[in-house]
Coordinates of C-alpha atoms in Angstrom, one line a residue:
M29 CA -33.0 -20.1 -3.1
K30 CA -31.4 -20.2 0.4
F31 CA -27.8 -19.4 1.3
D32 CA -26.2 -20.7 4.5
R33 CA -24.4 -18.3 6.7
D34 CA -20.9 -19.4 5.6
V35 CA -21.8 -18.5 2.0
L36 CA -23.2 -15.2 3.0
Y37 CA -20.1 -14.4 5.0
L38 CA -17.9 -15.0 1.9
I39 CA -20.2 -12.8 -0.1
T40 CA -20.1 -9.9 2.4
K41 CA -16.3 -10.3 2.6
N42 CA -16.1 -9.5 -1.1
L43 CA -18.6 -6.6 -0.7
Q44 CA -17.1 -5.0 2.4
N45 CA -16.2 -1.9 0.4
D46 CA -19.6 -1.7 -1.3
S47 CA -21.9 -0.3 1.4
I48 CA -24.9 0.1 -1.0
S49 CA -25.0 -3.6 -1.8
L50 CA -24.5 -4.5 1.8
Y51 CA -27.3 -2.2 2.8
S52 CA -29.6 -4.3 0.6
F53 CA -28.8 -7.3 2.7
L54 CA -30.7 -5.7 5.6
L55 CA -33.9 -5.9 3.6
V56 CA -33.9 -9.6 2.8
N57 CA -34.5 -11.4 6.0
K58 CA -33.1 -11.7 9.6
I59 CA -30.2 -14.0 8.7
W60 CA -29.0 -11.8 5.9
C61 CA -29.3 -8.8 8.2
E62 CA -27.3 -10.5 11.0
V63 CA -24.5 -11.2 8.5
A64 CA -24.4 -7.8 7.0
V65 CA -24.6 -5.6 10.1
P66 CA -21.1 -6.5 11.5
V67 CA -19.5 -5.6 8.2
L68 CA -21.4 -2.3 7.8
W69 CA -20.5 -1.2 11.3
K70 CA -16.8 -2.2 11.1
I71 CA -15.7 1.2 9.9
P72 CA -18.5 3.8 10.5
G73 CA -17.5 7.0 8.8
R74 CA -15.2 5.4 6.2
I75 CA -17.0 7.5 3.6
P76 CA -17.8 11.2 4.2
L77 CA -21.0 11.5 6.3
T78 CA -23.7 14.0 5.8
K79 CA -25.0 15.8 8.9
K80 CA -28.1 13.6 8.8
A81 CA -26.1 10.4 8.6
G82 CA -23.7 11.5 11.4
S83 CA -26.7 12.3 13.6
I84 CA -28.3 8.9 12.9
I85 CA -25.1 7.1 13.8
F86 CA -24.7 9.2 17.0
N87 CA -28.2 8.4 18.0
V88 CA -27.4 4.7 17.7
I89 CA -24.3 5.2 19.8
L90 CA -26.3 7.0 22.5
S91 CA -28.8 4.2 22.5
H92 CA -26.1 1.9 23.9
L93 CA -25.4 4.1 27.0
S94 CA -26.2 2.5 30.3
E95 CA -28.8 3.9 32.6
D96 CA -26.1 5.2 34.9
S97 CA -24.4 7.1 32.0
R98 CA -27.7 8.5 30.8
D99 CA -28.4 9.7 34.4
I100 CA -25.0 11.3 34.7
L101 CA -25.6 13.2 31.5
K102 CA -29.1 14.3 32.5
K103 CA -27.9 15.5 35.9
Q104 CA -25.3 17.6 34.1
G105 CA -28.1 19.2 32.0
I106 CA -27.1 17.4 28.9
D107 CA -30.3 15.5 28.3
Y108 CA -30.9 17.5 25.1
L109 CA -28.5 15.0 23.4
F110 CA -31.3 12.4 23.4
T111 CA -33.5 13.7 20.6
E112 CA -35.4 10.4 20.3
A113 CA -37.4 8.3 22.7
Y114 CA -35.2 5.5 24.1
R115 CA -35.4 2.2 22.3
P116 CA -32.9 -0.6 23.0
P117 CA -30.8 -1.3 19.9
S118 CA -31.5 -4.5 17.9
F119 CA -27.8 -5.3 17.9
N120 CA -24.8 -4.3 20.1
Y121 CA -23.4 -2.3 17.2
I122 CA -20.4 -1.1 19.3
I123 CA -18.8 -4.5 19.5
F124 CA -18.7 -4.6 15.6
W125 CA -16.7 -1.4 15.5
R126 CA -13.1 -2.2 14.5
H127 CA -11.6 1.2 13.5
L128 CA -11.9 3.7 16.3
D129 CA -11.7 7.3 15.0
L130 CA -11.8 9.7 17.9
Q131 CA -12.1 12.7 15.5
L132 CA -15.4 11.2 14.2
L133 CA -16.8 10.9 17.7
E134 CA -15.9 14.5 18.5
N135 CA -17.4 15.7 15.2
M136 CA -20.7 13.9 15.9
I137 CA -20.9 15.5 19.4
K138 CA -20.3 18.9 18.0
L139 CA -23.1 18.5 15.5
R140 CA -25.4 18.7 18.5
N141 CA -24.0 22.2 19.4
V142 CA -22.7 20.9 22.7
K143 CA -21.0 23.4 25.0
E144 CA -17.2 23.0 25.1
S145 CA -17.3 22.5 28.8
N146 CA -19.7 19.5 28.4
I147 CA -17.7 17.7 25.7
N148 CA -15.4 16.2 28.2
I149 CA -18.3 14.7 30.2
I150 CA -19.8 13.1 27.1
I151 CA -16.5 11.7 25.9
N152 CA -16.0 10.2 29.3
E153 CA -19.3 8.3 29.1
L154 CA -18.8 7.3 25.5
S155 CA -15.3 5.9 26.3
K156 CA -17.0 3.4 28.6
L157 CA -18.8 2.0 25.6
F158 CA -15.8 1.7 23.4
I159 CA -13.0 0.9 25.7
N160 CA -13.8 -2.3 27.6
K161 CA -13.3 -6.1 27.4
N162 CA -16.1 -6.6 24.8
T163 CA -14.5 -4.5 22.0
K164 CA -11.5 -5.1 19.7
F165 CA -10.0 -2.5 17.5
L166 CA -7.8 -3.0 14.4
S167 CA -7.0 0.7 14.0
L168 CA -7.0 3.8 16.1
F169 CA -6.9 7.5 15.2
I170 CA -6.2 10.2 17.8
P171 CA -6.4 13.7 16.2
Y172 CA -4.3 16.7 17.3
S173 CA -7.4 18.6 18.5
F174 CA -8.6 15.7 20.7
K175 CA -7.7 16.7 24.3
Y176 CA -10.5 15.1 26.2
Q177 CA -9.8 12.5 28.9
L178 CA -6.7 11.1 27.2
H179 CA -4.9 10.8 30.5
S180 CA -7.6 8.8 32.0
I181 CA -7.7 6.2 29.2
S182 CA -5.9 2.9 29.9
W183 CA -4.0 2.3 26.6
A184 CA -3.1 -1.2 27.9
E185 CA -6.7 -2.3 27.6
Q186 CA -7.2 -5.6 25.7
C187 CA -9.3 -3.8 23.1
F188 CA -6.1 -2.0 21.9
S189 CA -3.8 -5.0 22.0
S190 CA -4.3 -6.1 18.3
L191 CA -3.9 -2.8 16.4
K192 CA -2.7 -3.1 12.9
S193 CA -2.9 0.6 12.2
L194 CA -2.1 3.5 14.6
H195 CA -2.3 7.2 13.7
Y196 CA -2.0 9.7 16.5
F197 CA -0.8 13.2 17.3
D198 CA 1.2 13.4 20.4
N199 CA -1.0 15.1 23.0
D200 CA 1.5 15.5 25.8
D201 CA 0.5 12.1 27.1
I202 CA 3.9 10.5 26.4
S203 CA 3.5 7.7 28.9
G204 CA 0.2 6.7 27.3
S205 CA 1.8 6.8 23.8
L206 CA 4.6 4.5 24.9
T207 CA 2.2 2.1 26.5
L208 CA 0.0 2.0 23.4
I209 CA 3.0 1.2 21.1
E210 CA 4.7 -1.3 23.4
N211 CA 1.4 -3.2 23.9
Q212 CA 1.3 -4.1 20.2
N213 CA 2.4 -7.4 18.5
N214 CA 1.0 -7.0 15.0
L215 CA 1.4 -3.3 14.2
N216 CA 1.6 -2.9 10.4
E217 CA 1.1 0.8 9.8
I218 CA 2.0 3.7 12.1
Q219 CA 1.8 7.5 11.6
I220 CA 2.9 9.7 14.4
D221 CA 3.0 13.5 14.5
C222 CA 5.1 14.9 17.3
C223 CA 5.3 18.4 18.6
A224 CA 8.6 18.2 20.4
F225 CA 12.0 16.8 19.3
A226 CA 12.7 15.4 22.8
Q227 CA 9.5 13.4 22.7
S228 CA 10.2 12.0 19.2
N229 CA 13.5 10.5 20.5
I230 CA 11.6 8.7 23.3
I231 CA 9.0 7.4 20.9
E232 CA 11.6 6.2 18.4
K233 CA 13.0 3.8 21.1
S234 CA 9.6 2.3 21.5
L235 CA 9.0 2.0 17.8
I236 CA 12.3 0.1 17.3
K237 CA 11.0 -2.7 19.5
K238 CA 8.1 -3.2 17.1
A239 CA 10.1 -2.6 13.9
D240 CA 9.8 -6.2 12.5
T241 CA 6.1 -6.0 11.9
I242 CA 5.9 -2.4 10.7
Q243 CA 5.5 -2.1 6.9
H244 CA 4.3 1.5 6.7
L245 CA 6.0 4.2 8.7
Q246 CA 5.2 7.9 8.7
T247 CA 6.7 10.6 11.0
N248 CA 6.6 14.4 10.8
W249 CA 10.2 14.5 12.1
D250 CA 13.3 13.4 10.4
P251 CA 14.8 10.3 12.1
E252 CA 18.4 9.4 12.0
D253 CA 19.6 6.6 9.7
E254 CA 20.4 4.4 12.7
F255 CA 16.7 4.4 13.6
L256 CA 15.7 3.5 10.0
S257 CA 18.1 0.6 9.9
Y258 CA 15.8 -1.4 12.2
F259 CA 12.8 -1.3 9.8
V260 CA 13.9 -4.0 7.3
N261 CA 10.3 -4.8 6.2
L262 CA 9.2 -1.3 5.2
S263 CA 7.0 -1.0 2.2
S264 CA 6.3 2.7 2.5
L265 CA 8.2 5.5 4.3
K266 CA 7.2 9.1 4.8
I267 CA 9.5 11.2 6.8
G268 CA 9.8 14.9 7.6
D269 CA 7.3 17.8 7.5
P270 CA 8.6 21.0 5.9
Y271 CA 6.6 23.0 8.4
W272 CA 7.3 21.0 11.6
Y273 CA 7.8 23.8 14.1
G274 CA 9.1 21.4 16.7
Y275 CA 12.5 21.1 15.1
P276 CA 13.0 23.7 12.3
N277 CA 16.1 23.8 10.2
N278 CA 16.7 20.1 10.7
K279 CA 19.5 18.9 8.5
T280 CA 19.9 15.1 8.9
N281 CA 23.2 14.1 7.5
W282 CA 22.6 10.3 7.5
C283 CA 26.3 9.5 7.9
H284 CA 25.6 5.8 8.5
L285 CA 23.4 4.9 5.5
E286 CA 25.4 1.8 4.9
K287 CA 23.5 0.2 7.8
V288 CA 20.1 0.9 6.2
S289 CA 18.6 -2.0 4.2
L290 CA 15.1 -1.5 2.9
P291 CA 14.8 -4.1 0.2
G292 CA 11.0 -4.0 -0.1
L293 CA 10.5 -0.2 -0.1
K294 CA 8.0 0.8 -2.7
V295 CA 7.0 4.3 -1.6
L296 CA 9.3 7.0 -0.4
I297 CA 8.0 10.5 0.6
A298 CA 10.5 12.9 2.2
N299 CA 11.4 16.5 2.8
I300 CA 14.2 17.4 0.4
D301 CA 15.3 20.3 2.6
S302 CA 15.9 18.1 5.7
H303 CA 18.2 15.5 4.1
Q304 CA 21.6 16.0 2.5
N305 CA 21.9 12.4 1.4
L306 CA 18.6 11.3 -0.1
D307 CA 20.5 10.5 -3.3
R308 CA 22.8 8.1 -1.3
M309 CA 19.8 6.6 0.4
I310 CA 18.2 5.8 -3.0
K311 CA 21.4 4.1 -4.2
I312 CA 22.1 2.1 -1.1
I313 CA 18.6 0.7 -0.5
N314 CA 18.6 -0.4 -4.1
G315 CA 15.6 1.4 -5.5
H316 CA 14.6 -1.5 -7.7
H317 CA 11.2 -1.9 -6.0
L318 CA 10.5 1.8 -5.6
H319 CA 7.5 2.8 -7.7
E320 CA 6.6 6.1 -6.1
I321 CA 8.9 8.9 -5.0
T322 CA 7.5 12.2 -3.6
L323 CA 10.0 14.9 -2.5
C324 CA 8.6 18.0 -0.9
H325 CA 10.4 21.2 0.2
N326 CA 10.0 24.4 2.2
G327 CA 10.2 26.8 -0.6
L328 CA 12.9 27.8 -3.1
V329 CA 15.3 24.9 -3.9
S330 CA 18.8 26.5 -3.7
D331 CA 21.2 23.6 -4.0
A332 CA 21.3 22.8 -7.7
N333 CA 24.1 20.3 -7.4
Y334 CA 22.2 18.2 -4.8
H335 CA 19.1 18.5 -6.9
R336 CA 21.0 17.1 -9.9
R337 CA 22.4 14.2 -7.9
L338 CA 18.9 13.3 -6.8
I339 CA 17.6 13.2 -10.3
R340 CA 20.6 11.1 -11.4
A341 CA 20.2 8.7 -8.5
I342 CA 16.5 8.2 -9.4
Y343 CA 16.9 7.3 -13.1
Q344 CA 20.0 5.2 -12.4
N345 CA 18.6 3.1 -9.6
C346 CA 14.8 3.0 -9.9
P347 CA 13.8 1.1 -13.1
N348 CA 10.3 0.4 -12.0
L349 CA 9.3 4.0 -11.0
R350 CA 5.7 4.8 -11.8
Y351 CA 5.2 8.2 -10.1
L352 CA 7.7 11.0 -9.4
S353 CA 7.0 14.4 -7.8
M354 CA 9.8 16.7 -6.9
P355 CA 10.8 20.4 -7.0
M356 CA 12.3 21.4 -10.3
M357 CA 15.0 24.0 -11.3
E358 CA 15.4 25.2 -14.8
L359 CA 19.1 24.6 -14.5
N360 CA 18.5 20.9 -14.2
F361 CA 16.0 20.4 -17.0
P362 CA 18.6 18.6 -19.2
E363 CA 19.2 16.1 -16.4
F364 CA 15.4 15.7 -15.9
E365 CA 15.0 14.9 -19.6
R366 CA 16.8 11.6 -18.9
V367 CA 14.1 10.7 -16.4
C368 CA 11.4 11.4 -19.0
L369 CA 13.2 9.4 -21.7
K370 CA 13.8 6.4 -19.3
Y371 CA 10.2 6.1 -18.2

């Protein structure tokens, strides 16, 4: 029985999260292999990799390096990276890569016990493989620890123009961050961790320009209500980090919550210590669609009255709640019983 490519593409689309089944496609014939490979290489590392698996993937990446790049590495005495005899790859696997995780690349390099002084050189050559006119990424993750060659990367490259998901730690390259955000037209999910309050204000102004498409927003600082009022299509919101050292003791009053309308909000995660009006927010946004609320805190919850108002706002305004996590005080157990009885 033969399947044409269109049928195989439909099958692989339904199996894209089943790597074991997709792997079996590689063993059937050339056509099945050609259909499965792009799907398998869409998100390398989407499941935890063993050292052996990470090493194999890294060898495949190295096999794509140009002769010039290989010569540069060898002249720097980094030829020990090439543990296998060079063989040109059967496919250009890099162009299938859709979700670029710079942490994954760094981890694979460090598996080879590379000297810290040489990592920058290797990253520079690998960036030529991934950041060019032939690649196209849907998501990008820049970790906090990743400090190699960020200033030399052109974030305006076409390969970054169609991101749907962006997660990055501000690495002091504020101009690059702004370029990356403002170059987007279909950004759906964004998570930003900032180390300085002044920079968070600048980033907020860029995010506002893209507010219409963003459905999932996560920041480690506590934005003002005026900023939130632009994100009318939010489905999930996570704000504030109890241990954000960049702006400790932040107490956001949210005096203009009447401007905030988040009719589709389903998930709310917030730092209870940073906001004095979370209860008002839950009332005003109409928590009818909220099905998950997680409230974290720095330590001991001291304001029993505020805590009681929060509990009351939840059981009075969130009829479809499925999950609730929040700090609890014995004094408010009777009020919390109403939550238990309601759900």
